[in-house]
Amino acid sequence: MSQKISLTRYLVEQQRMEGHIPSQLRLLLEVVARACKSISQAVNKGALGGENSIMGTAGSENVQGEVQKKLDIIANEVLIEANEWGGHLAAMASEEMDSIYVVPNRYPQGEYLLLFDPLDGSSNIDINVSIGTIFSVLKMPEDDRGVDEGDFLQAGNKQVAAGYCIYGPQTTLVLTVGDGVAMFTLDREQGSFVLIEENVTIPEDTQEFAINMSNMRHWDEPVKRYIDECLAGKDGPRGKDFNMRWVAAMVADVHRILCRGGIFMYPWDKREPEKAGKLRLMYEANPMSWLIEQAGGMATNGKQRILDIQPGKLHERVSVILGSKNEVERVTSYHAKL
Ligand code: AFP
């Protein structure tokens, strides 16, 4: 790429040429990107942050009963403080907060709703492995007076923007506003995100799968069958060898899939049969599924398209199968044969 295109310029051009992102949404995305820059800064400091070190646990649990890391809480605060005063949002929801955060009365209220997992893959923080922030943007339902949790309960196909920022060897922001997927890497000297790839496309076929194999004995038949066939390699029904990767941060596994294809699964399993899955629908599965679909891939819960699931509650969980189209189709078809 000869001329560097910043995120700001990309968004202005989307607004001007494509006409489908209103200025308020553009502003919102710029603020989210700015917050991700601050989080990236904190991640980079690690134990060098002294008293403000981001390492270790905060001594509390979130609404899902998971131990909160210090960085989970810091990232949550950074996103709220950056977004509450701009006038583009009505409310926010996060993995780290039990209920929604309504923009305080002292600030103007906008028409958008922001959902996020401030720090995905928090078990990777202390071991210096990739982590990330995932976000999803919805519009307030029309003619709505006063915002409440019910306004957030919209299917993923209603998202107006979605993305993530991965804090790895590079800090990269990946975004869709419904016109393909674009990637921007943080240029630390310039302090801005620079476009590195537009129209990201996932190959339809793959020989790489991502799943936590230690849960194999708890899986349902269709997932077991799919993985057994992959493991059988060249001599099995698939007639080819497969490779496996598992970063334990969805953001990093999805990033790899957007870069070179693959299939990611966190399926329902028998450990907690009453839960639909481990991952959260509204601020993990929905934004990732939209990005994957926008890049030509597919995302289902084994039975239906994730983006068509009508959420019943904010912190709803879901079984996730996403990535290269032909593989996701295959696993989904195994579920249909049950
Ligand atoms: P946190 O956001 O609580 O760190 O969880 C990360 C995650 O939900 C997802 O990003 C990973 O794919 C998955 O957990 C890893 O889970 P296992 O430890 O069960 O493999």
XYZ file of C-alpha atoms and ligand atoms in Angstrom:
358
model
C 0.000 0.000 0.000
C 1.732 3.218 -1.139
C -0.257 5.805 0.788
C -1.064 5.193 4.436
C -4.778 5.345 5.174
C -5.695 6.054 8.784
C -8.784 4.685 10.515
C -10.136 8.243 10.663
C -9.786 8.654 6.899
C -11.270 5.217 6.229
C -14.316 6.071 8.338
C -14.735 9.527 6.796
C -14.633 7.919 3.334
C -17.145 5.272 4.392
C -19.402 8.072 5.566
C -18.869 10.204 2.450
C -18.725 7.654 -0.365
C -20.804 4.794 0.862
C -23.155 7.014 2.788
C -24.066 4.207 5.128
C -22.306 5.301 8.257
C -23.845 8.347 9.859
C -21.455 10.846 11.476
C -22.529 9.806 14.995
C -21.542 6.203 14.298
C -18.231 7.342 12.839
C -17.526 9.328 16.005
C -18.478 6.393 18.182
C -16.070 4.072 16.355
C -13.266 6.596 16.648
C -13.829 6.823 20.396
C -13.832 3.030 20.742
C -10.555 2.916 18.796
C -9.073 5.591 21.084
C -10.078 3.575 24.149
C -8.434 0.480 22.618
C -5.237 2.500 22.204
C -5.247 3.260 25.950
C -5.900 -0.385 26.796
C -3.061 -1.406 24.480
C -0.797 1.021 26.336
C -1.716 -0.537 29.696
C -1.253 -4.068 28.315
C 2.210 -3.143 27.036
C 3.364 -1.862 30.423
C 2.573 -5.138 32.163
C 4.309 -5.452 35.520
C 6.175 -2.153 34.872
C 2.991 -0.270 35.790
C 4.205 -0.236 39.440
C 1.296 0.298 41.822
C -0.982 0.489 38.800
C 0.340 -2.803 37.430
C -2.287 -4.595 35.376
C -1.068 -8.052 36.393
C -2.972 -10.327 38.759
C -6.537 -10.634 39.985
C -8.766 -7.887 41.336
C -10.218 -10.076 44.094
C -13.759 -9.936 42.675
C -16.044 -11.927 40.359
C -18.171 -10.764 37.421
C -21.833 -11.593 36.852
C -20.858 -14.929 35.249
C -18.997 -15.936 38.448
C -15.573 -15.586 36.776
C -12.619 -14.144 38.689
C -11.937 -10.619 37.447
C -8.403 -9.657 36.537
C -7.241 -6.122 37.233
C -7.013 -5.472 33.519
C -10.625 -6.621 32.976
C -11.745 -3.839 35.288
C -9.327 -1.217 33.956
C -10.372 -1.929 30.348
C -14.042 -1.731 31.327
C -13.516 1.685 32.942
C -11.488 2.984 30.010
C -14.289 2.081 27.585
C -16.994 3.639 29.743
C -15.109 6.857 30.468
C -14.167 7.318 26.817
C -17.706 6.752 25.545
C -20.094 8.247 28.097
C -19.729 11.960 27.313
C -19.609 12.055 23.486
C -23.373 12.279 22.943
C -23.547 9.338 20.511
C -24.598 6.649 23.003
C -27.720 5.943 25.033
C -26.225 3.089 27.072
C -23.505 0.454 27.283
C -23.363 -3.189 28.346
C -20.317 -5.237 29.223
C -19.257 -8.718 30.243
C -17.918 -7.131 33.426
C -21.155 -5.393 34.521
C -24.300 -7.106 35.834
C -26.674 -4.621 34.245
C -26.565 -1.927 31.579
C -24.805 1.416 32.086
C -27.080 4.261 31.041
C -25.305 7.454 29.940
C -25.632 9.840 32.937
C -28.074 12.754 32.713
C -25.284 15.321 32.693
C -24.366 14.212 29.154
C -26.512 14.233 26.015
C -27.967 10.860 25.027
C -27.423 9.487 21.531
C -29.148 6.788 19.494
C -26.608 3.975 19.750
C -26.008 1.105 22.173
C -22.495 -0.235 22.710
C -21.749 -3.744 23.975
C -18.295 -5.062 24.757
C -16.104 -7.707 26.277
C -13.428 -5.292 27.496
C -10.732 -7.931 27.826
C -11.232 -11.289 26.157
C -8.825 -14.078 27.079
C -7.901 -12.665 30.474
C -6.160 -15.880 31.543
C -3.492 -14.897 28.964
C -2.630 -11.541 30.605
C -0.133 -12.813 33.146
C 1.617 -15.104 30.644
C 2.129 -12.454 27.941
C -0.062 -14.066 25.274
C -2.555 -12.272 22.963
C -5.751 -10.826 24.399
C -8.317 -8.401 22.984
C -11.377 -6.171 23.235
C -14.550 -7.197 21.372
C -17.357 -4.732 20.606
C -20.768 -4.578 18.965
C -22.937 -1.557 18.134
C -26.738 -1.577 17.926
C -29.242 1.208 17.331
C -31.872 2.126 19.887
C -35.287 0.882 18.737
C -37.256 3.710 17.098
C -39.755 5.724 19.164
C -38.218 4.391 22.342
C -38.522 6.639 25.376
C -35.880 5.971 27.954
C -33.406 3.153 27.590
C -33.596 -0.192 29.375
C -32.111 -3.672 29.064
C -34.871 -4.744 26.669
C -33.514 -2.316 24.046
C -30.314 -4.366 23.871
C -32.116 -7.635 23.165
C -31.796 -7.486 19.389
C -30.568 -10.264 17.097
C -26.999 -9.978 15.777
C -28.316 -9.247 12.282
C -29.323 -5.815 13.623
C -25.732 -4.779 14.416
C -24.579 -1.586 12.684
C -20.891 -2.038 13.495
C -18.771 -4.746 15.087
C -15.123 -5.451 15.664
C -12.284 -6.257 17.973
C -8.863 -5.006 18.863
C -6.183 -7.637 19.404
C -3.254 -6.845 21.700
C -0.563 -9.188 20.402
C 2.856 -8.685 18.832
C 1.018 -5.859 17.054
C -2.131 -4.066 18.178
C -4.645 -4.522 15.362
C -8.211 -3.250 15.114
C -10.579 -5.258 12.917
C -13.864 -3.684 11.902
C -17.023 -4.126 9.882
C -19.800 -1.647 9.243
C -21.516 -4.085 6.880
C -19.275 -3.451 3.884
C -16.603 -6.137 4.280
C -13.905 -6.399 6.905
C -10.982 -3.990 7.270
C -7.870 -4.337 9.458
C -5.835 -1.491 10.973
C -2.552 -1.832 12.841
C -1.541 0.680 15.504
C 1.437 2.773 14.421
C 2.840 3.668 17.841
C 5.075 6.495 16.551
C 2.152 8.188 14.804
C -0.353 7.178 17.473
C -2.903 6.154 14.841
C -4.442 3.002 13.404
C -3.322 2.449 9.797
C -5.221 0.361 7.242
C -3.323 -2.854 6.451
C -6.030 -4.841 4.659
C -9.430 -4.219 3.148
C -11.956 -6.824 2.021
C -10.496 -9.543 4.229
C -11.570 -12.942 2.838
C -11.552 -16.329 4.562
C -10.773 -19.355 2.381
C -13.799 -21.692 2.134
C -11.718 -24.776 2.930
C -9.253 -25.329 5.735
C -7.126 -27.989 7.408
C -6.907 -26.221 10.770
C -9.319 -26.471 13.685
C -9.472 -24.714 17.058
C -11.243 -26.341 19.992
C -10.329 -27.086 23.597
C -9.585 -30.817 23.160
C -9.512 -31.424 26.926
C -13.320 -31.198 26.857
C -13.703 -33.952 24.255
C -15.366 -36.433 26.587
C -18.101 -33.865 27.337
C -19.017 -33.057 23.730
C -22.128 -33.996 21.845
C -21.979 -36.607 19.031
C -21.828 -34.245 15.984
C -18.798 -32.335 17.320
C -17.102 -35.568 18.381
C -17.664 -37.051 14.955
C -16.238 -33.994 13.184
C -13.085 -33.898 15.333
C -12.608 -37.697 15.151
C -12.679 -37.429 11.362
C -10.129 -34.585 11.409
C -7.868 -36.562 13.736
C -8.013 -39.613 11.447
C -6.136 -37.477 8.906
C -5.105 -38.816 5.476
C -6.290 -42.333 6.275
C -9.708 -41.252 7.502
C -12.906 -40.202 5.708
C -11.573 -36.657 5.093
C -8.496 -37.948 3.254
C -6.252 -35.154 4.550
C -4.297 -34.231 7.676
C -5.480 -31.458 9.994
C -3.576 -29.099 12.270
C -4.806 -27.781 15.629
C -4.461 -24.379 17.379
C -6.014 -23.080 20.637
C -4.990 -19.704 22.077
C -7.692 -19.631 24.821
C -8.668 -16.153 23.660
C -11.463 -16.139 21.097
C -10.154 -12.862 19.745
C -6.817 -14.456 18.815
C -8.387 -17.617 17.380
C -10.810 -15.572 15.259
C -7.985 -13.283 14.144
C -6.011 -16.278 12.886
C -9.081 -17.504 10.996
C -9.577 -14.084 9.352
C -5.889 -14.131 8.347
C -5.595 -17.681 6.975
C -8.852 -19.607 7.449
C -9.779 -22.322 9.923
C -12.683 -23.383 12.095
C -13.254 -22.348 15.731
C -15.628 -24.189 18.040
C -16.763 -23.674 21.596
C -19.740 -26.049 21.559
C -22.344 -26.889 24.163
C -21.046 -29.638 26.424
C -22.233 -31.923 29.192
C -20.341 -30.215 32.031
C -23.096 -27.635 32.479
C -25.931 -28.970 30.313
C -28.324 -26.181 31.292
C -26.019 -23.599 29.651
C -26.183 -23.220 25.875
C -22.397 -22.800 25.745
C -19.545 -20.903 27.354
C -19.295 -17.847 25.130
C -21.609 -14.871 25.383
C -23.992 -14.220 22.505
C -24.303 -10.454 22.485
C -20.751 -9.188 22.945
C -18.640 -12.164 21.835
C -20.462 -14.435 19.367
C -22.525 -11.783 17.540
C -19.710 -9.361 16.652
C -17.349 -12.220 15.730
C -20.028 -13.961 13.642
C -20.759 -10.796 11.692
C -17.051 -10.247 10.971
C -16.703 -13.881 9.868
C -19.753 -13.657 7.580
C -18.573 -10.337 6.142
C -15.299 -12.085 5.252
C -17.155 -14.902 3.444
C -17.217 -17.385 6.316
C -20.091 -18.875 8.285
C -21.178 -18.937 11.951
C -23.795 -21.212 13.544
C -24.640 -22.718 16.915
C -24.903 -26.109 15.172
C -28.578 -25.609 14.423
C -29.037 -22.063 13.213
C -27.196 -18.948 12.072
C -25.892 -17.181 15.187
C -26.887 -13.762 13.826
C -30.558 -14.847 13.702
C -30.779 -15.860 17.368
C -33.199 -13.654 19.310
C -31.531 -13.012 22.688
C -33.645 -13.499 25.804
C -31.192 -11.856 28.202
C -28.123 -9.641 28.153
C -25.540 -12.180 29.291
C -26.997 -15.088 27.285
C -24.570 -17.834 26.303
C -24.378 -19.683 23.024
C -22.656 -22.617 21.369
C -20.282 -21.333 18.671
C -19.031 -22.888 15.428
C -17.476 -20.366 13.039
C -14.905 -19.929 10.300
C -14.254 -21.381 6.840
C -17.596 -21.948 5.166
C -17.307 -25.550 3.995
C -16.153 -26.818 7.399
C -18.834 -24.936 9.363
C -21.440 -26.269 6.918
C -20.151 -29.789 7.527
C -20.348 -29.606 11.347
C -23.771 -27.976 11.123
C -25.009 -30.749 8.805
C -23.797 -33.373 11.333
C -26.105 -31.715 13.902
C -29.051 -31.976 11.488
C -28.481 -35.752 11.182
C -28.889 -36.265 14.933
P -12.335 -14.657 29.345
O -12.805 -13.515 28.510
O -13.110 -14.816 30.602
O -10.886 -14.625 29.580
O -12.633 -16.012 28.546
C -12.084 -16.246 27.304
C -12.936 -17.210 26.572
O -14.277 -16.935 26.825
C -12.670 -17.237 25.076
O -12.026 -16.113 24.610
C -11.849 -18.481 24.844
O -12.067 -19.028 23.591
C -12.302 -19.371 25.940
O -12.672 -18.517 27.013
C -11.246 -20.315 26.426
O -11.845 -21.132 27.335
P -11.186 -22.470 27.927
O -10.223 -22.001 28.984
O -12.368 -23.195 28.472
O -10.522 -23.184 26.814
